[in-house]
Amino acid sequence: MGQILIEAFLKAGALGTDDIFIYNRTHAKARQLAARHPGIHIAPNNRTLVENSEIILICVKPLEYGNVLDDIQDVVQPEHLVISITSPVLIRDIEERIPAKVAKVVPSITNSVLCGAALVMFGSRLTSDDRKTLFRLFRHISRPIEINEAHVRVSSDLASCAPAFLCLLMQRFAESASDVAGIPRETAVSLVNEMILGVGKLLTEGGFSLESLQERVAVPGGVTRDGLNVLDQELGTVFQQLFHMTQHKHEKDLQHVQRMFYEHT
């Protein structure tokens, strides 16, 4: 996700390559990214990166946060803005380890094409100007939406995981059309792709809501209305099951991360 963010900021013109310092413990990955975008600086370690940065994005797996914070806690300053992009790492836990201003931003793969939401949560030390700076930066690549950190899991499901969920549903939709009616799968997939693009524009630019778009298309007694009835009956509690699973997984992840932070204290 760190690479996606860097390339999105560059594509949007929010940052220049000379503004960016990167560190990856797999040095080959850092070199590959810098080779694609000449001018990016490769830091030899996390400490050097922090010393040369004002805004620091930590883009590692949850259980790796303790090691990263151990690396930088002696060099990070109160004026630094540290951004976590990982749902189960709580802002308060990072604030207890370093003196910096801390925020959490959960991006989405949709940000790579400069659209979609970015979920924003602020720590206790950010000023009004800090918040504006953060929103201004992420507005280049997304629609930043402030949320309560308590809702980060379900919000991430809707904004960051949903592209995969939606693609699976649409894949099955296209495959079933081919299986039942004989349309070539490639044609079915192309039709579905164009439909998704059009629906997105109708919802974001065309003045429709999810409900009003259904009503516009589904005339009484028509095939769309009958199709909606089938979906309504057959979907049942599938989405409730999905959210129960993600909430349960989030609670387990929180416990693992809390244990990691305790062990590094």
CSV table of C-alpha atoms in Angstrom, one decimal:
chain,number,residue,atom,x,y,z
A,1,MET,CA,0.0,0.0,0.0
A,2,GLY,CA,2.9,2.3,0.6
A,3,GLN,CA,3.9,2.0,-3.1
A,4,ILE,CA,0.3,2.7,-4.2
A,5,LEU,CA,0.2,5.9,-2.1
A,6,ILE,CA,3.5,7.2,-3.4
A,7,GLU,CA,2.6,6.6,-7.0
A,8,ALA,CA,-0.9,8.1,-6.5
A,9,PHE,CA,0.6,11.3,-4.9
A,10,LEU,CA,3.1,11.6,-7.8
A,11,LYS,CA,0.3,11.0,-10.4
A,12,ALA,CA,-1.8,13.7,-8.8
A,13,GLY,CA,1.1,16.2,-8.6
A,14,ALA,CA,0.6,16.4,-4.8
A,15,LEU,CA,4.3,15.6,-4.3
A,16,GLY,CA,7.5,15.6,-6.4
A,17,THR,CA,10.0,12.8,-6.4
A,18,ASP,CA,12.5,15.0,-4.5
A,19,ASP,CA,10.0,15.4,-1.7
A,20,ILE,CA,9.9,11.6,-1.0
A,21,PHE,CA,12.1,9.5,1.2
A,22,ILE,CA,11.5,5.8,1.4
A,23,TYR,CA,12.8,2.9,3.4
A,24,ASN,CA,12.1,-0.8,2.9
A,25,ARG,CA,13.9,-3.5,4.8
A,26,THR,CA,13.8,-5.4,1.4
A,27,HIS,CA,16.2,-3.0,-0.2
A,28,ALA,CA,15.5,-4.4,-3.7
A,29,LYS,CA,11.9,-3.2,-3.5
A,30,ALA,CA,13.0,0.3,-2.6
A,31,ARG,CA,15.4,0.4,-5.5
A,32,GLN,CA,12.8,-0.8,-7.9
A,33,LEU,CA,10.4,2.0,-6.9
A,34,ALA,CA,13.1,4.6,-7.0
A,35,ALA,CA,14.2,3.4,-10.5
A,36,ARG,CA,10.6,3.9,-11.8
A,37,HIS,CA,10.5,7.4,-10.3
A,38,PRO,CA,13.9,9.0,-10.5
A,39,GLY,CA,14.5,11.5,-7.8
A,40,ILE,CA,13.0,9.5,-4.9
A,41,HIS,CA,15.5,9.3,-2.0
A,42,ILE,CA,16.2,5.8,-0.5
A,43,ALA,CA,16.9,6.1,3.2
A,44,PRO,CA,19.3,3.5,4.7
A,45,ASN,CA,17.1,3.1,7.7
A,46,ASN,CA,14.0,4.3,9.5
A,47,ARG,CA,15.9,6.8,11.6
A,48,THR,CA,17.4,8.6,8.6
A,49,LEU,CA,14.0,8.7,6.9
A,50,VAL,CA,12.5,10.4,10.0
A,51,GLU,CA,15.3,12.9,10.2
A,52,ASN,CA,14.6,14.0,6.6
A,53,SER,CA,10.8,14.1,6.8
A,54,GLU,CA,8.0,16.2,8.1
A,55,ILE,CA,5.2,13.7,7.4
A,56,ILE,CA,5.9,10.0,8.0
A,57,LEU,CA,3.7,7.2,6.7
A,58,ILE,CA,4.1,3.9,8.4
A,59,CYS,CA,3.1,1.2,5.9
A,60,VAL,CA,3.9,-2.1,7.6
A,61,LYS,CA,2.0,-5.0,8.9
A,62,PRO,CA,0.4,-4.5,12.3
A,63,LEU,CA,2.8,-6.8,14.3
A,64,GLU,CA,5.8,-4.9,12.8
A,65,TYR,CA,4.8,-1.5,14.4
A,66,GLY,CA,6.6,-2.2,17.6
A,67,ASN,CA,10.0,-2.6,15.8
A,68,VAL,CA,9.4,0.5,13.7
A,69,LEU,CA,8.5,2.6,16.7
A,70,ASP,CA,11.5,1.3,18.6
A,71,ASP,CA,13.7,2.4,15.7
A,72,ILE,CA,12.4,5.9,15.5
A,73,GLN,CA,11.4,6.9,19.1
A,74,ASP,CA,14.8,8.6,19.8
A,75,VAL,CA,14.7,10.8,16.6
A,76,VAL,CA,11.0,11.5,16.1
A,77,GLN,CA,10.0,15.0,17.3
A,78,PRO,CA,6.8,16.6,18.5
A,79,GLU,CA,6.4,18.6,15.2
A,80,HIS,CA,6.5,15.4,13.1
A,81,LEU,CA,3.2,14.1,11.8
A,82,VAL,CA,3.1,10.3,11.9
A,83,ILE,CA,0.4,8.5,9.9
A,84,SER,CA,-0.5,4.9,10.4
A,85,ILE,CA,-2.5,3.1,7.7
A,86,THR,CA,-3.3,0.0,9.7
A,87,SER,CA,-6.7,-0.6,11.2
A,88,PRO,CA,-5.8,-2.6,14.4
A,89,VAL,CA,-3.0,-0.4,15.5
A,90,LEU,CA,-4.7,2.2,17.8
A,91,ILE,CA,-3.7,5.9,17.7
A,92,ARG,CA,-3.4,6.0,21.5
A,93,ASP,CA,-0.8,3.2,21.5
A,94,ILE,CA,1.4,5.0,19.0
A,95,GLU,CA,1.0,8.2,21.0
A,96,GLU,CA,2.2,6.5,24.1
A,97,ARG,CA,5.4,5.4,22.3
A,98,ILE,CA,6.5,8.6,20.5
A,99,PRO,CA,6.0,12.4,21.1
A,100,ALA,CA,4.8,13.1,17.5
A,101,LYS,CA,1.4,14.1,16.3
A,102,VAL,CA,-0.3,10.9,15.2
A,103,ALA,CA,-3.1,10.2,12.8
A,104,LYS,CA,-4.5,7.2,11.1
A,105,VAL,CA,-5.5,7.1,7.4
A,106,VAL,CA,-6.8,3.9,5.8
A,107,PRO,CA,-6.5,4.2,2.0
A,108,SER,CA,-8.1,2.1,-0.7
A,109,ILE,CA,-6.8,0.6,-3.9
A,110,THR,CA,-9.2,3.0,-5.6
A,111,ASN,CA,-6.9,5.9,-4.6
A,112,SER,CA,-4.5,4.6,-7.2
A,113,VAL,CA,-6.8,6.1,-9.8
A,114,LEU,CA,-7.3,9.2,-7.7
A,115,CYS,CA,-10.8,8.4,-6.5
A,116,GLY,CA,-12.6,6.6,-3.7
A,117,ALA,CA,-12.5,7.3,0.0
A,118,ALA,CA,-9.6,7.6,2.4
A,119,LEU,CA,-10.7,7.1,6.1
A,120,VAL,CA,-9.1,9.7,8.4
A,121,MET,CA,-8.8,9.6,12.2
A,122,PHE,CA,-7.0,12.3,14.2
A,123,GLY,CA,-4.9,11.8,17.4
A,124,SER,CA,-5.0,14.2,20.3
A,125,ARG,CA,-2.0,16.3,19.4
A,126,LEU,CA,-3.0,17.6,15.9
A,127,THR,CA,-3.9,21.2,15.6
A,128,SER,CA,-6.5,22.6,13.3
A,129,ASP,CA,-3.8,23.4,10.8
A,130,ASP,CA,-2.5,19.9,11.0
A,131,ARG,CA,-5.9,18.5,10.2
A,132,LYS,CA,-6.3,20.8,7.2
A,133,THR,CA,-2.8,19.8,5.9
A,134,LEU,CA,-3.7,16.1,6.1
A,135,PHE,CA,-7.0,16.6,4.4
A,136,ARG,CA,-5.4,18.8,1.7
A,137,LEU,CA,-2.8,16.1,1.0
A,138,PHE,CA,-5.2,13.2,0.7
A,139,ARG,CA,-7.8,15.2,-1.2
A,140,HIS,CA,-5.4,15.0,-4.2
A,141,ILE,CA,-6.0,11.3,-4.4
A,142,SER,CA,-9.3,10.6,-2.7
A,143,ARG,CA,-12.3,11.9,-0.9
A,144,PRO,CA,-11.0,12.0,2.7
A,145,ILE,CA,-13.7,11.2,5.2
A,146,GLU,CA,-13.2,11.6,9.0
A,147,ILE,CA,-14.5,8.7,11.0
A,148,ASN,CA,-14.5,7.5,14.6
A,149,GLU,CA,-11.6,5.1,15.2
A,150,ALA,CA,-14.1,2.7,16.9
A,151,HIS,CA,-15.7,2.3,13.4
A,152,VAL,CA,-12.4,1.7,11.5
A,153,ARG,CA,-13.1,-2.0,10.8
A,154,VAL,CA,-16.5,-1.7,9.4
A,155,SER,CA,-15.6,1.5,7.5
A,156,SER,CA,-12.6,-0.3,6.0
A,157,ASP,CA,-14.8,-3.1,4.9
A,158,LEU,CA,-17.0,-0.6,3.1
A,159,ALA,CA,-14.2,1.5,1.6
A,160,SER,CA,-11.1,-0.6,1.3
A,161,CYS,CA,-12.2,-4.3,1.3
A,162,ALA,CA,-15.4,-3.7,-0.8
A,163,PRO,CA,-13.6,-3.4,-4.2
A,164,ALA,CA,-12.6,-7.1,-3.7
A,165,PHE,CA,-16.1,-8.0,-2.4
A,166,LEU,CA,-17.8,-6.2,-5.3
A,167,CYS,CA,-15.5,-7.8,-7.9
A,168,LEU,CA,-16.3,-11.3,-6.6
A,169,LEU,CA,-20.1,-10.6,-6.8
A,170,MET,CA,-19.8,-9.1,-10.3
A,171,GLN,CA,-17.5,-12.0,-11.4
A,172,ARG,CA,-20.2,-14.5,-10.3
A,173,PHE,CA,-22.9,-12.3,-11.9
A,174,ALA,CA,-21.1,-12.4,-15.3
A,175,GLU,CA,-20.2,-16.1,-15.0
A,176,SER,CA,-23.8,-17.0,-14.2
A,177,ALA,CA,-25.0,-15.0,-17.3
A,178,SER,CA,-22.7,-17.1,-19.4
A,179,ASP,CA,-23.7,-20.4,-17.8
A,180,VAL,CA,-27.4,-19.8,-18.1
A,181,ALA,CA,-27.8,-17.8,-21.3
A,182,GLY,CA,-24.7,-18.7,-23.3
A,183,ILE,CA,-23.2,-15.2,-23.7
A,184,PRO,CA,-19.4,-15.4,-24.0
A,185,ARG,CA,-17.8,-14.8,-20.6
A,186,GLU,CA,-15.5,-12.1,-22.0
A,187,THR,CA,-18.5,-10.2,-23.3
A,188,ALA,CA,-20.4,-10.6,-20.1
A,189,VAL,CA,-17.4,-9.3,-18.1
A,190,SER,CA,-17.0,-6.3,-20.4
A,191,LEU,CA,-20.7,-5.4,-20.0
A,192,VAL,CA,-20.4,-5.7,-16.2
A,193,ASN,CA,-17.3,-3.5,-16.2
A,194,GLU,CA,-19.0,-0.7,-18.2
A,195,MET,CA,-22.1,-1.0,-16.0
A,196,ILE,CA,-20.0,-0.5,-12.8
A,197,LEU,CA,-18.3,2.5,-14.2
A,198,GLY,CA,-21.7,4.1,-15.2
A,199,VAL,CA,-23.4,3.3,-11.9
A,200,GLY,CA,-20.5,4.9,-10.1
A,201,LYS,CA,-20.9,8.1,-12.1
A,202,LEU,CA,-24.7,8.1,-11.6
A,203,LEU,CA,-24.2,7.8,-7.8
A,204,THR,CA,-21.4,10.4,-7.5
A,205,GLU,CA,-22.4,12.8,-10.3
A,206,GLY,CA,-25.9,12.0,-11.5
A,207,GLY,CA,-27.8,12.9,-8.3
A,208,PHE,CA,-29.0,9.3,-7.6
A,209,SER,CA,-28.9,7.4,-4.3
A,210,LEU,CA,-28.8,3.7,-4.1
A,211,GLU,CA,-32.5,3.5,-3.5
A,212,SER,CA,-33.5,6.0,-6.2
A,213,LEU,CA,-31.4,4.3,-8.9
A,214,GLN,CA,-33.2,1.0,-8.1
A,215,GLU,CA,-36.5,2.7,-8.4
A,216,ARG,CA,-35.6,4.5,-11.7
A,217,VAL,CA,-34.6,1.2,-13.4
A,218,ALA,CA,-37.1,-1.2,-11.8
A,219,VAL,CA,-40.5,-0.3,-13.3
A,220,PRO,CA,-43.5,-2.2,-11.7
A,221,GLY,CA,-44.1,-5.5,-13.3
A,222,GLY,CA,-40.8,-5.4,-15.2
A,223,VAL,CA,-38.0,-8.0,-15.3
A,224,THR,CA,-35.7,-5.8,-13.1
A,225,ARG,CA,-38.3,-5.7,-10.3
A,226,ASP,CA,-38.6,-9.5,-10.5
A,227,GLY,CA,-34.8,-9.8,-10.4
A,228,LEU,CA,-34.6,-7.5,-7.4
A,229,ASN,CA,-37.1,-9.7,-5.6
A,230,VAL,CA,-35.0,-12.8,-6.3
A,231,LEU,CA,-31.9,-11.0,-5.0
A,232,ASP,CA,-33.7,-9.8,-1.9
A,233,GLN,CA,-34.9,-13.3,-1.1
A,234,GLU,CA,-31.7,-15.1,-1.8
A,235,LEU,CA,-29.1,-12.8,-0.3
A,236,GLY,CA,-30.6,-13.3,3.2
A,237,THR,CA,-28.1,-12.6,5.9
A,238,VAL,CA,-25.0,-13.0,3.8
A,239,PHE,CA,-23.8,-9.4,4.5
A,240,GLN,CA,-24.5,-9.7,8.2
A,241,GLN,CA,-22.4,-12.8,8.2
A,242,LEU,CA,-19.6,-11.0,6.4
A,243,PHE,CA,-19.5,-8.1,8.9
A,244,HIS,CA,-19.7,-10.5,11.9
A,245,MET,CA,-16.6,-12.3,10.5
A,246,THR,CA,-14.7,-9.1,9.9
A,247,GLN,CA,-15.5,-7.7,13.4
A,248,HIS,CA,-14.4,-11.0,15.0
A,249,LYS,CA,-11.2,-11.0,13.0
A,250,HIS,CA,-10.6,-7.3,14.0
A,251,GLU,CA,-11.0,-8.1,17.7
A,252,LYS,CA,-8.5,-10.9,17.4
A,253,ASP,CA,-6.1,-8.6,15.6
A,254,LEU,CA,-6.4,-6.0,18.2
A,255,GLN,CA,-5.5,-8.5,20.9
A,256,HIS,CA,-2.4,-9.6,19.0
A,257,VAL,CA,-1.3,-6.0,18.5
A,258,GLN,CA,-1.9,-5.1,22.1
A,259,ARG,CA,0.2,-8.0,23.2
A,260,MET,CA,2.9,-6.9,20.8
A,261,PHE,CA,2.9,-3.3,22.2
A,262,TYR,CA,3.0,-4.7,25.7
A,263,GLU,CA,6.0,-6.8,24.9
A,264,HIS,CA,7.9,-3.9,23.4
A,265,THR,CA,7.2,-1.6,26.3
